[in-house]
Tab-separated table of C-alpha atoms and ligand atoms in Angstrom:
chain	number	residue	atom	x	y	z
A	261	UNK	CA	61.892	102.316	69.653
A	262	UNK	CA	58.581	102.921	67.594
A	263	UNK	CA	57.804	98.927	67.426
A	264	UNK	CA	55.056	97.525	69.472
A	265	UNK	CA	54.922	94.340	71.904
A	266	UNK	CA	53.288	92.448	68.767
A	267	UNK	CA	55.765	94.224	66.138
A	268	UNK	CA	58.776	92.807	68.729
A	269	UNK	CA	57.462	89.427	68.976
A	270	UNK	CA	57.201	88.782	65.047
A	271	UNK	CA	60.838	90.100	64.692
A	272	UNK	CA	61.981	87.499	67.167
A	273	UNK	CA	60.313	84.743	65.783
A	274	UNK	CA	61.591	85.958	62.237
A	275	UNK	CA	65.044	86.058	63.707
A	276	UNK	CA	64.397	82.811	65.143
A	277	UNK	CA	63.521	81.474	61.792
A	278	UNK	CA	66.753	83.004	60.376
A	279	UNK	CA	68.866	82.310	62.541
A	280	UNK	CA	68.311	78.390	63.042
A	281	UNK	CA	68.436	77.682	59.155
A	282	UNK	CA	70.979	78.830	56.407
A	283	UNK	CA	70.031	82.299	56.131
A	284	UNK	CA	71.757	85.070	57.767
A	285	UNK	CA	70.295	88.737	57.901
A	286	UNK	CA	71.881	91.211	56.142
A	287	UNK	CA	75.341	89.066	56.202
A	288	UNK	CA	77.156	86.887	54.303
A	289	UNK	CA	77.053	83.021	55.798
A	290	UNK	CA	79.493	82.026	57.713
A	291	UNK	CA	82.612	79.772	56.667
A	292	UNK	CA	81.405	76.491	56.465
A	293	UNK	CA	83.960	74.851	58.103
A	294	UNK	CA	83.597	77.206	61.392
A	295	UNK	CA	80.371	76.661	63.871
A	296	UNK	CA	78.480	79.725	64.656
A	297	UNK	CA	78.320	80.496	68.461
A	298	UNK	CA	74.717	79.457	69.504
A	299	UNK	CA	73.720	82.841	71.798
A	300	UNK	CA	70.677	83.269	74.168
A	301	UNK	CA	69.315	87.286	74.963
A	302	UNK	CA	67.576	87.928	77.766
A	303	UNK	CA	65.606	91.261	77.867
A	304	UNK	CA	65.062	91.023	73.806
A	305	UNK	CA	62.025	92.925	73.965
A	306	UNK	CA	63.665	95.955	75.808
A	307	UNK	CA	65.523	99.211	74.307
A	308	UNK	CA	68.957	97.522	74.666
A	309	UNK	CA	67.746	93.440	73.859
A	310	UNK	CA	65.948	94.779	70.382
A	311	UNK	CA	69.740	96.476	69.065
A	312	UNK	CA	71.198	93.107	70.509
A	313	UNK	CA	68.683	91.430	68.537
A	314	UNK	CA	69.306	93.758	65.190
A	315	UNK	CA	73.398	93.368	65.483
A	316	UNK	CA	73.353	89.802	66.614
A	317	UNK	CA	70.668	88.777	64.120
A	318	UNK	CA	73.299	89.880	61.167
A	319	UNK	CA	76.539	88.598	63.140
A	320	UNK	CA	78.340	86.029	60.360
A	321	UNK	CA	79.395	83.887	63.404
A	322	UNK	CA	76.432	83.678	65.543
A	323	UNK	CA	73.042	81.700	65.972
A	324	UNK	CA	70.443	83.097	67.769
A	325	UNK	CA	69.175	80.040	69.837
A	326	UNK	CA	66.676	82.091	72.046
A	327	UNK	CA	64.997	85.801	72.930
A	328	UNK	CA	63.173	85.536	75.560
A	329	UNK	CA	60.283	88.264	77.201
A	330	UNK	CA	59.543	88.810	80.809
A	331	UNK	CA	57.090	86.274	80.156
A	332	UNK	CA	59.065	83.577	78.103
A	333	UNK	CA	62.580	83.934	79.724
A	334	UNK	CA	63.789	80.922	82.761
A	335	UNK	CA	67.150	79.644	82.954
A	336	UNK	CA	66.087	76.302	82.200
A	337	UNK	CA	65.106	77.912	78.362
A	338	UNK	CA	68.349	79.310	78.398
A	339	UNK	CA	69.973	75.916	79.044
A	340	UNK	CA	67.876	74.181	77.059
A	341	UNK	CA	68.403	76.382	73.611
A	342	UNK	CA	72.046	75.265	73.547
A	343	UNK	CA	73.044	78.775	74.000
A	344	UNK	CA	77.082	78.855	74.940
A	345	UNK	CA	76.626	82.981	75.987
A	346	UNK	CA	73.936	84.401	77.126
A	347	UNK	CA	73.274	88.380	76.717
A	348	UNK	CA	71.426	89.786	79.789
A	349	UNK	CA	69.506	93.011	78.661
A	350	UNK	CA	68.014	92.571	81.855
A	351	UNK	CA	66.751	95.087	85.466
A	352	UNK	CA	69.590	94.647	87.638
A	353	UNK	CA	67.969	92.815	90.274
A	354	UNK	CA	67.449	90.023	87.589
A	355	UNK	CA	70.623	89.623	86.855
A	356	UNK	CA	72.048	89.428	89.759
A	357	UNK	CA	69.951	86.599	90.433
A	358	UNK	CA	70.042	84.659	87.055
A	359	UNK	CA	73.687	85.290	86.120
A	360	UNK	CA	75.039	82.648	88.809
A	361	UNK	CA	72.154	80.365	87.868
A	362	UNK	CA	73.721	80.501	84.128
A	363	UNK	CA	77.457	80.499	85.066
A	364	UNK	CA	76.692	76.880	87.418
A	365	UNK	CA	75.419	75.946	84.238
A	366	UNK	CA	78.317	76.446	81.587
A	367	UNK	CA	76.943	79.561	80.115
A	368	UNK	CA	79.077	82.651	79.756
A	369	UNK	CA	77.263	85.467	80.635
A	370	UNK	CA	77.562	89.203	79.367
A	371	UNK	CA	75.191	91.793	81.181
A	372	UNK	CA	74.152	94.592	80.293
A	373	UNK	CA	73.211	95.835	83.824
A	374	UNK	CA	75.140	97.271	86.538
A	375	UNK	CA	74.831	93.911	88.525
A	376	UNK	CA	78.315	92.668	88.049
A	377	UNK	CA	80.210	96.258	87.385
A	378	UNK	CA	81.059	97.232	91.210
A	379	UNK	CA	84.323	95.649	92.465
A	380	UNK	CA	83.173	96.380	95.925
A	381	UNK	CA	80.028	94.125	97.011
A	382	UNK	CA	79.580	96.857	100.132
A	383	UNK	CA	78.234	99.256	97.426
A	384	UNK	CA	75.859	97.288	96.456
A	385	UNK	CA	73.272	97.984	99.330
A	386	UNK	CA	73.556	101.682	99.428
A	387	UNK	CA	73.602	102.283	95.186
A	388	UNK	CA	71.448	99.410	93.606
A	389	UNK	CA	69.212	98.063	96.886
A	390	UNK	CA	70.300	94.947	96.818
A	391	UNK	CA	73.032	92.850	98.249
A	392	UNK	CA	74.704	90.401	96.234
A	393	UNK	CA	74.313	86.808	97.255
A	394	UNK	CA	77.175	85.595	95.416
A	395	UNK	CA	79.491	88.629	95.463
A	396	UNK	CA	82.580	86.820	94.794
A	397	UNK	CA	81.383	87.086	91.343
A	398	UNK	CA	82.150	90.523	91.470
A	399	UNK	CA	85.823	89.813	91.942
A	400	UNK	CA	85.314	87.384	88.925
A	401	UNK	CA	83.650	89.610	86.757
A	402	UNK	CA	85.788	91.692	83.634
A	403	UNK	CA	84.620	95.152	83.450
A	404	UNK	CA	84.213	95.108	79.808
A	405	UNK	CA	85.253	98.446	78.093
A	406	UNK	CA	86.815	96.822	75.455
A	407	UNK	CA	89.223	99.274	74.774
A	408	UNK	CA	90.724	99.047	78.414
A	409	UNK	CA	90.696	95.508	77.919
A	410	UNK	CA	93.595	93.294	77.325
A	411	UNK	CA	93.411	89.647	77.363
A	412	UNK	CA	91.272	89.186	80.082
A	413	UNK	CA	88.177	89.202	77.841
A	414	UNK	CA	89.666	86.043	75.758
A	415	UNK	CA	89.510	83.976	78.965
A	416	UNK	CA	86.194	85.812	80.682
A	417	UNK	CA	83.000	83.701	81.969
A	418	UNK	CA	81.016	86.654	83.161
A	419	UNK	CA	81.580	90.164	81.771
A	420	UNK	CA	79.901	92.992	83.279
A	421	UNK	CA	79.402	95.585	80.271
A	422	UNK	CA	79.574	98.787	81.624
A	423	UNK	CA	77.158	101.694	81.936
A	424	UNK	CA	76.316	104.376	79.115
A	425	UNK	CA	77.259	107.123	81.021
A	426	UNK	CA	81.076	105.378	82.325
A	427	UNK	CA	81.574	104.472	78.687
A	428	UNK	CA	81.785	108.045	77.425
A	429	UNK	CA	83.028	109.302	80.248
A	430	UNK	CA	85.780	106.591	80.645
A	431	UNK	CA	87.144	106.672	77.448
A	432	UNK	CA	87.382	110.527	77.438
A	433	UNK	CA	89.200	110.513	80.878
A	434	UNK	CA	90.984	107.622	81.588
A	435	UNK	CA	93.674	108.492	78.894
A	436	UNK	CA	94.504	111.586	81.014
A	437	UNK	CA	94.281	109.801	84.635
A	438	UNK	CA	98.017	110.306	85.290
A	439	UNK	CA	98.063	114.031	84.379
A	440	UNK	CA	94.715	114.617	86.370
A	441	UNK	CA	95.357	116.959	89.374
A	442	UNK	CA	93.078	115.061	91.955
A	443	UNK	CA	92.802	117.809	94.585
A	444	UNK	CA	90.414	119.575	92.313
A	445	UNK	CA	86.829	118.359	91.402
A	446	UNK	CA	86.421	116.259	88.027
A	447	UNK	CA	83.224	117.639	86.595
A	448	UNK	CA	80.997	115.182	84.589
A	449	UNK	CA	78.422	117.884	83.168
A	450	UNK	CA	76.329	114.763	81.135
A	451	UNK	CA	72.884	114.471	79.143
A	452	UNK	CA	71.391	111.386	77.357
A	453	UNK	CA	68.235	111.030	75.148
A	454	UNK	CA	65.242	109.451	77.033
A	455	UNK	CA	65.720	105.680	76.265
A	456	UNK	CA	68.747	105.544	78.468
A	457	UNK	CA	66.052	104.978	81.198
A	458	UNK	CA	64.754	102.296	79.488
A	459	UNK	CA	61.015	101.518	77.874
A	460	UNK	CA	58.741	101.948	81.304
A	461	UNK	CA	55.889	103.694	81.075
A	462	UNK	CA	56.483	106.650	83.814
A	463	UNK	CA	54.645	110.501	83.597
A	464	UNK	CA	58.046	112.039	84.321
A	465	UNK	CA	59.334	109.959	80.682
A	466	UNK	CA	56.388	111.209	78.607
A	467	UNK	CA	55.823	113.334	75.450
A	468	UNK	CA	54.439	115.901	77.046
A	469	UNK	CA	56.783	116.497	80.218
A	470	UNK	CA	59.710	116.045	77.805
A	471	UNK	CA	59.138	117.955	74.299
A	472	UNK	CA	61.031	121.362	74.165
A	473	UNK	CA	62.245	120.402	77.828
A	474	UNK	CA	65.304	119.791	80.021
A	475	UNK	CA	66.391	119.298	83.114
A	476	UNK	CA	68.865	117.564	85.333
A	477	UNK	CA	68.427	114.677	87.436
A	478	UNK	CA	70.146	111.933	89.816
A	479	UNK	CA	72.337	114.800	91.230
A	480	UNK	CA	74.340	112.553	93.934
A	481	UNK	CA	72.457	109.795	93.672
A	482	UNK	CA	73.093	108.336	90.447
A	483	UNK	CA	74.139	104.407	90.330
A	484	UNK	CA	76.809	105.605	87.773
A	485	UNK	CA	78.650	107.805	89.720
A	486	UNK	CA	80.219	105.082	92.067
A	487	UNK	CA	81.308	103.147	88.335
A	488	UNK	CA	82.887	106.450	87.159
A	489	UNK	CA	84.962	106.820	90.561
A	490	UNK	CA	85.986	103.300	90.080
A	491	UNK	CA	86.915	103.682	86.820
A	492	UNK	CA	89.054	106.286	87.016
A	493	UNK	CA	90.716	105.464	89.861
A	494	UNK	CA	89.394	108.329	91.862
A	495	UNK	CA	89.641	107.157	94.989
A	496	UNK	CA	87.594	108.524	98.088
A	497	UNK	CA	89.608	111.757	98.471
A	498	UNK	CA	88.879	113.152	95.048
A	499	UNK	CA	85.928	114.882	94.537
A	500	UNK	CA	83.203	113.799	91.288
A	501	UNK	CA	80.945	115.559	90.506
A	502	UNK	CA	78.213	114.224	88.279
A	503	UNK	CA	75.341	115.810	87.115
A	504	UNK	CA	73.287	113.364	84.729
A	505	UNK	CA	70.598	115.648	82.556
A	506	UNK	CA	67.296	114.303	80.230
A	507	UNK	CA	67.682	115.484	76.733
A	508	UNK	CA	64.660	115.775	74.900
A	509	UNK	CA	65.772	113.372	72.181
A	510	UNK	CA	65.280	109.241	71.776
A	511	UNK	CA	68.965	108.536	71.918
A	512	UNK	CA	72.463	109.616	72.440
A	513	UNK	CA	75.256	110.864	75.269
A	514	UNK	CA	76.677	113.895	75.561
A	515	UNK	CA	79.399	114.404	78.190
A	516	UNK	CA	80.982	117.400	79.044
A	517	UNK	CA	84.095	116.843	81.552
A	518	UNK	CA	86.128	119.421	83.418
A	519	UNK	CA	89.395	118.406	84.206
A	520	UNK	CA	92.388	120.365	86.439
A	521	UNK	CA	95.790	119.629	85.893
A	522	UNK	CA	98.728	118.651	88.214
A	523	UNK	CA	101.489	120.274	85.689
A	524	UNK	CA	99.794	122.772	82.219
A	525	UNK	CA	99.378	120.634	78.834
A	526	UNK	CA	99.789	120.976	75.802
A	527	UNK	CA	97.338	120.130	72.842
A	528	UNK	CA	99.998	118.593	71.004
A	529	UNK	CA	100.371	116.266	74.425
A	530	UNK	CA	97.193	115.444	75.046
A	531	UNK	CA	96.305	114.800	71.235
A	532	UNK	CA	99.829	112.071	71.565
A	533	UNK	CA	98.232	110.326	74.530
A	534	UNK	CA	94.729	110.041	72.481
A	535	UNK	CA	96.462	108.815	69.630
A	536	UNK	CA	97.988	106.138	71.626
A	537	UNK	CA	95.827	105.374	73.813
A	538	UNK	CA	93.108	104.640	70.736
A	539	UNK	CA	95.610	103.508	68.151
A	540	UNK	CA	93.871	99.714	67.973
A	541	UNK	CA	90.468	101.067	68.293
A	542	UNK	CA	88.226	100.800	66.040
A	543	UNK	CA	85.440	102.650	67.338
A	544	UNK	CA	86.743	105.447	68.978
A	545	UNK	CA	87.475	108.448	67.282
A	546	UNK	CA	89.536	111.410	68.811
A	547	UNK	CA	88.847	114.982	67.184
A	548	UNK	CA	91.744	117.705	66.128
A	549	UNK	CA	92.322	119.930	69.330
A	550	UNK	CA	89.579	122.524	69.427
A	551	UNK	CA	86.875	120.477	67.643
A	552	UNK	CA	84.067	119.048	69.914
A	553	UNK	CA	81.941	116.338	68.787
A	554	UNK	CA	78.400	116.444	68.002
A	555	UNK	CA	75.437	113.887	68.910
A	556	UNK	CA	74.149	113.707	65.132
A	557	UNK	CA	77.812	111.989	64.104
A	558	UNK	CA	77.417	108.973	66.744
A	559	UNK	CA	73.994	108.252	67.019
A	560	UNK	CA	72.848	104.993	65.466
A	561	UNK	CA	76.467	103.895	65.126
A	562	UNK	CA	78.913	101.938	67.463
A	563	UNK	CA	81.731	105.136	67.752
A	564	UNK	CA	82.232	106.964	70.732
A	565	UNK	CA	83.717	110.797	69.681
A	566	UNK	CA	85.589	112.756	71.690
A	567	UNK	CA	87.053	116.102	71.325
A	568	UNK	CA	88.626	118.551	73.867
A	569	UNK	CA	89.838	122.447	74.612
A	570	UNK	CA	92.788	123.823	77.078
A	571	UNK	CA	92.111	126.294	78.702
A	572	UNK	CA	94.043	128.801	81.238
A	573	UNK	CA	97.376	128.309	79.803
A	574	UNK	CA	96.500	124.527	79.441
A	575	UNK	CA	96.083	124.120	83.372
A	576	UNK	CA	92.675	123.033	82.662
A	577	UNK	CA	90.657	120.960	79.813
A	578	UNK	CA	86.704	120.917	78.834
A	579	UNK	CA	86.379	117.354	77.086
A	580	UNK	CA	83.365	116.430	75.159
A	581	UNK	CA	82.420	112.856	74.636
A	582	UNK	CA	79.469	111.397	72.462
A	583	UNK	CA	78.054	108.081	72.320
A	584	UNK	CA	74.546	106.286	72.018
A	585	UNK	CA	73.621	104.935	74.769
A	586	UNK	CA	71.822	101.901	73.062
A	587	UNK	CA	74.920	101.025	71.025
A	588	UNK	CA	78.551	102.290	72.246
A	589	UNK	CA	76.621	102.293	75.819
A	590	UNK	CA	74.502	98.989	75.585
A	591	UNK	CA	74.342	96.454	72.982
A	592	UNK	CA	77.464	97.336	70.126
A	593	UNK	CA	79.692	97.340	73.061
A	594	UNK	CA	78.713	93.828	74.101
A	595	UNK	CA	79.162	92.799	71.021
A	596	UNK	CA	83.075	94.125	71.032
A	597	UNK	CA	83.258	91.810	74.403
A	598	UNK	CA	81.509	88.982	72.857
A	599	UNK	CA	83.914	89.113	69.841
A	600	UNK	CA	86.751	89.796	71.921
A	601	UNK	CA	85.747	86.761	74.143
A	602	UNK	CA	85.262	83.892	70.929
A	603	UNK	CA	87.900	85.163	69.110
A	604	UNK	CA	86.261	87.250	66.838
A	605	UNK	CA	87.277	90.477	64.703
A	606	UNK	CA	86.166	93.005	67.329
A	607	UNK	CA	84.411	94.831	64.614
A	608	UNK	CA	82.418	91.757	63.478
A	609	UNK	CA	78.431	92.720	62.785
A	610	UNK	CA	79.244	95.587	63.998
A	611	UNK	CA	80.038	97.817	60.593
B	192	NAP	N1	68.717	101.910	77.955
B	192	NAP	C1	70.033	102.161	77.929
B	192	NAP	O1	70.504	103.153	77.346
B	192	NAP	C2	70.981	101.232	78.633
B	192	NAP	C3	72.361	101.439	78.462
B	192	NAP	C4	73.262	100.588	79.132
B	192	NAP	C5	72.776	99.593	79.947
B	192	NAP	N2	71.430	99.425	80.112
B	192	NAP	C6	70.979	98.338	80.990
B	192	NAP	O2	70.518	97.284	80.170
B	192	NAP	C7	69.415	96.620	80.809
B	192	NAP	C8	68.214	96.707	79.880
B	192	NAP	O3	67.934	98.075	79.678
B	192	NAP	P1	66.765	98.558	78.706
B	192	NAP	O4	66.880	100.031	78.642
B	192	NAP	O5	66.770	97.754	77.470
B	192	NAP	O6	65.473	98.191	79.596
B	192	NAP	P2	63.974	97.965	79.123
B	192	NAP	O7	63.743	98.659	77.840
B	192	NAP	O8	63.135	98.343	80.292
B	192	NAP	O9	63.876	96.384	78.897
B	192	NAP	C9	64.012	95.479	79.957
B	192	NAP	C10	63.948	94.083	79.409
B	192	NAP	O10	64.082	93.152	80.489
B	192	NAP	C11	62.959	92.263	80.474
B	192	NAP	N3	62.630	91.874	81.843
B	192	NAP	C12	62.062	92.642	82.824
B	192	NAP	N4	61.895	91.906	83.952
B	192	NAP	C13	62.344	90.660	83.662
B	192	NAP	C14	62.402	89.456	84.417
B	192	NAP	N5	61.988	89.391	85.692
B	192	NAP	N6	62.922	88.358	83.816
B	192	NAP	C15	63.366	88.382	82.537
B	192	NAP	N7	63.311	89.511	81.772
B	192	NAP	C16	62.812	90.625	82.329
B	192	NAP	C17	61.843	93.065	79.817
B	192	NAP	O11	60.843	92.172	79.315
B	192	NAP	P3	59.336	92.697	78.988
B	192	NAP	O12	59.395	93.341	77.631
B	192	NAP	O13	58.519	91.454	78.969
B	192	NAP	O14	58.952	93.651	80.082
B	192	NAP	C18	62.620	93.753	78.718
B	192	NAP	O15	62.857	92.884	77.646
B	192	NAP	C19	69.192	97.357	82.135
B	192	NAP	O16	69.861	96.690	83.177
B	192	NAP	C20	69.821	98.718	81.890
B	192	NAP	O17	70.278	99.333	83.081
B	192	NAP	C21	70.530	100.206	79.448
């Protein structure tokens, strides 16, 4: 976050330099007698490209073939490093237009934008700005929270990784879909440290508007909201409310979810259908009943906490999730869908 354009650019040209010959950062090499996946990140120089560039850069199985700039990136660098996947850390708009370009080519494709995570192309217009001109991608496309994932990932081209918000608030919620009484609101009460908006330079994202401030924003308007309704199945009758807030901190997520149900829980339910729900996870972690999670424990890492309360004779729940939004909510997660896609432990230069 603290490194400069020049800083950025000597890192990728280090990595470079690591990468293509026998050393591997922080790693142990890989077996000998398996080929690392050549990989290709576009957006390196952003929030999200530079932890790609960190996790990737120390991955036993992978060789960095390119990082590319607004400046240095084209498709025809992509295809021409050998890359087999490409990592889009990329404005929307772009990768919507450079994703099919890559695909035609042979190259699998995991963004990092909300180009690709909208089943419906319809929403595209009204949410994003843009229409898609190839929106049977979207069909295509896995939604990749890995933990919802089953095999589709293995056989994936493009894989849309979802947004920082959806990812805590999916993994909090989507265990309890079925018990969810949908003809009261779900309440997504959620606040995330200032590089969730990315590294542009904008008065409203500076020092001095931000220090010992806080505020909400995006009420109703949000692109995330329409990926949270999707997500958990909510339907058009259901009402979502989402209120997105700024923290006055670099990095993290902090969802707070209300939740009515049809029939009352108990914790000892709820805590069953965590437990199973996560049981193969490796990077979720679900809190004893009553204990809510805190931003310190999950920034800087790739978990995603969660904790929840009953209340009113367990009619209702408040559910906490934590993430950061860089990692669990960017880059660590694509890494789970890039491992999940070659083959790879899902944990692999991730720990
Ligand atoms: N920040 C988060 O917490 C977060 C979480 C989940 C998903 N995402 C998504 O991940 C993507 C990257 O986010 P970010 O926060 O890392 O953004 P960012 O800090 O603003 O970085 C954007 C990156 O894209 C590059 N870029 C801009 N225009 C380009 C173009 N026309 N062609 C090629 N590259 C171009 C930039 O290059 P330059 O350095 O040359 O400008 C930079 O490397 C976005 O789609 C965002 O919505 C972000």
């Amino acid at each position: 976050m603290t490194m400069t354009r020049e800083d950025t650019c000597v890192f990728i040209n280090d990595l470079r330099l690591e990468a293509s010959g026998s050393q591997y950062l922080n790693a142990e090499a890989p077996d000998a007698a398996v080929r690392p996946t050549p990989v290709a990140i576009a957006g390196a120089t952003g929030y999200a490209g530079m932890e790609l560039q960190k996790i990737l850069g120390r991955h036993p199985h992978v060789r960095v073939a390119g990082a590319y700039s607004s400046e240095s990136f084209s498709v025809a660098k992509v295809v021409e490093s050998g890359a087999e996947v490409v990592f889009l850390a990329t404005p929307n708009e772009v990768s919507a237009e450079v994703a099919p370009k890559l695909l035609d080519a042979g190259i699998k494709v995991i963004d990092l934008s909300g180009a690709f995570r909208l089943g419906e192309p319809g929403l595209y217009p009204s949410w994003y700005g843009f229409a898609h001109e190839r929106p049977e991608l979207l069909g295509e496309a896995v939604y990749g929270l890995p933990e919802w994932c089953n095999g589709e990932l293995k056989k994936a081209r493009l894989v849309a990784n979802p947004g920082c918000y959806p990812t805590s608030v999916l993994l909090a919620l989507r265990p309890l879909t079925y018990l969810i009484d949908r003809t009261q609101p779900v309440i997504v009460d959620a606040k995330s440290g200032v590089s969730g908006a990315g590294k542009k330079a904008d008065v409203a994202y500076s020092f001095t508007e931000l220090f010992g401030n806080f505020k909400a924003y995006g009420i109703g308007t949000h692109r995330h909201e329409p990926e949270i309704r999707q997500g958990l199945h909510l339907g058009e009758r259901t009402t979502l409310v989402f209120v997105p807030h700024l923290l006055p901190t670099d990095r993290g997520i902090y969802s707070t979810m209300h939740v009515g149900f049809t029939n009352p829980v108990t914790a000892e339910e709820l805590t069953a259908l965590y437990a199973d729900a996560y049981a193969d996870a490796p990077f979720v972690r679900v809190l004893p009943a009553g204990k809510m999670p805190e931003l310190k424990d999950v920034v800087n890492t790739p978990y995603a906490e969660i904790g929840f309360t009953l209340l009113h004779g367990g009619k209702r729940a408040v559910v906490v999730s934590v993430i950061d939004n860089l990692l669990k909510g960017a880059a660590s997660q694509a890494v789970q869908n890039f491992n999940r896609m070659c083959g790879y432990p899902e944990t692999e230069g991730l720990l």
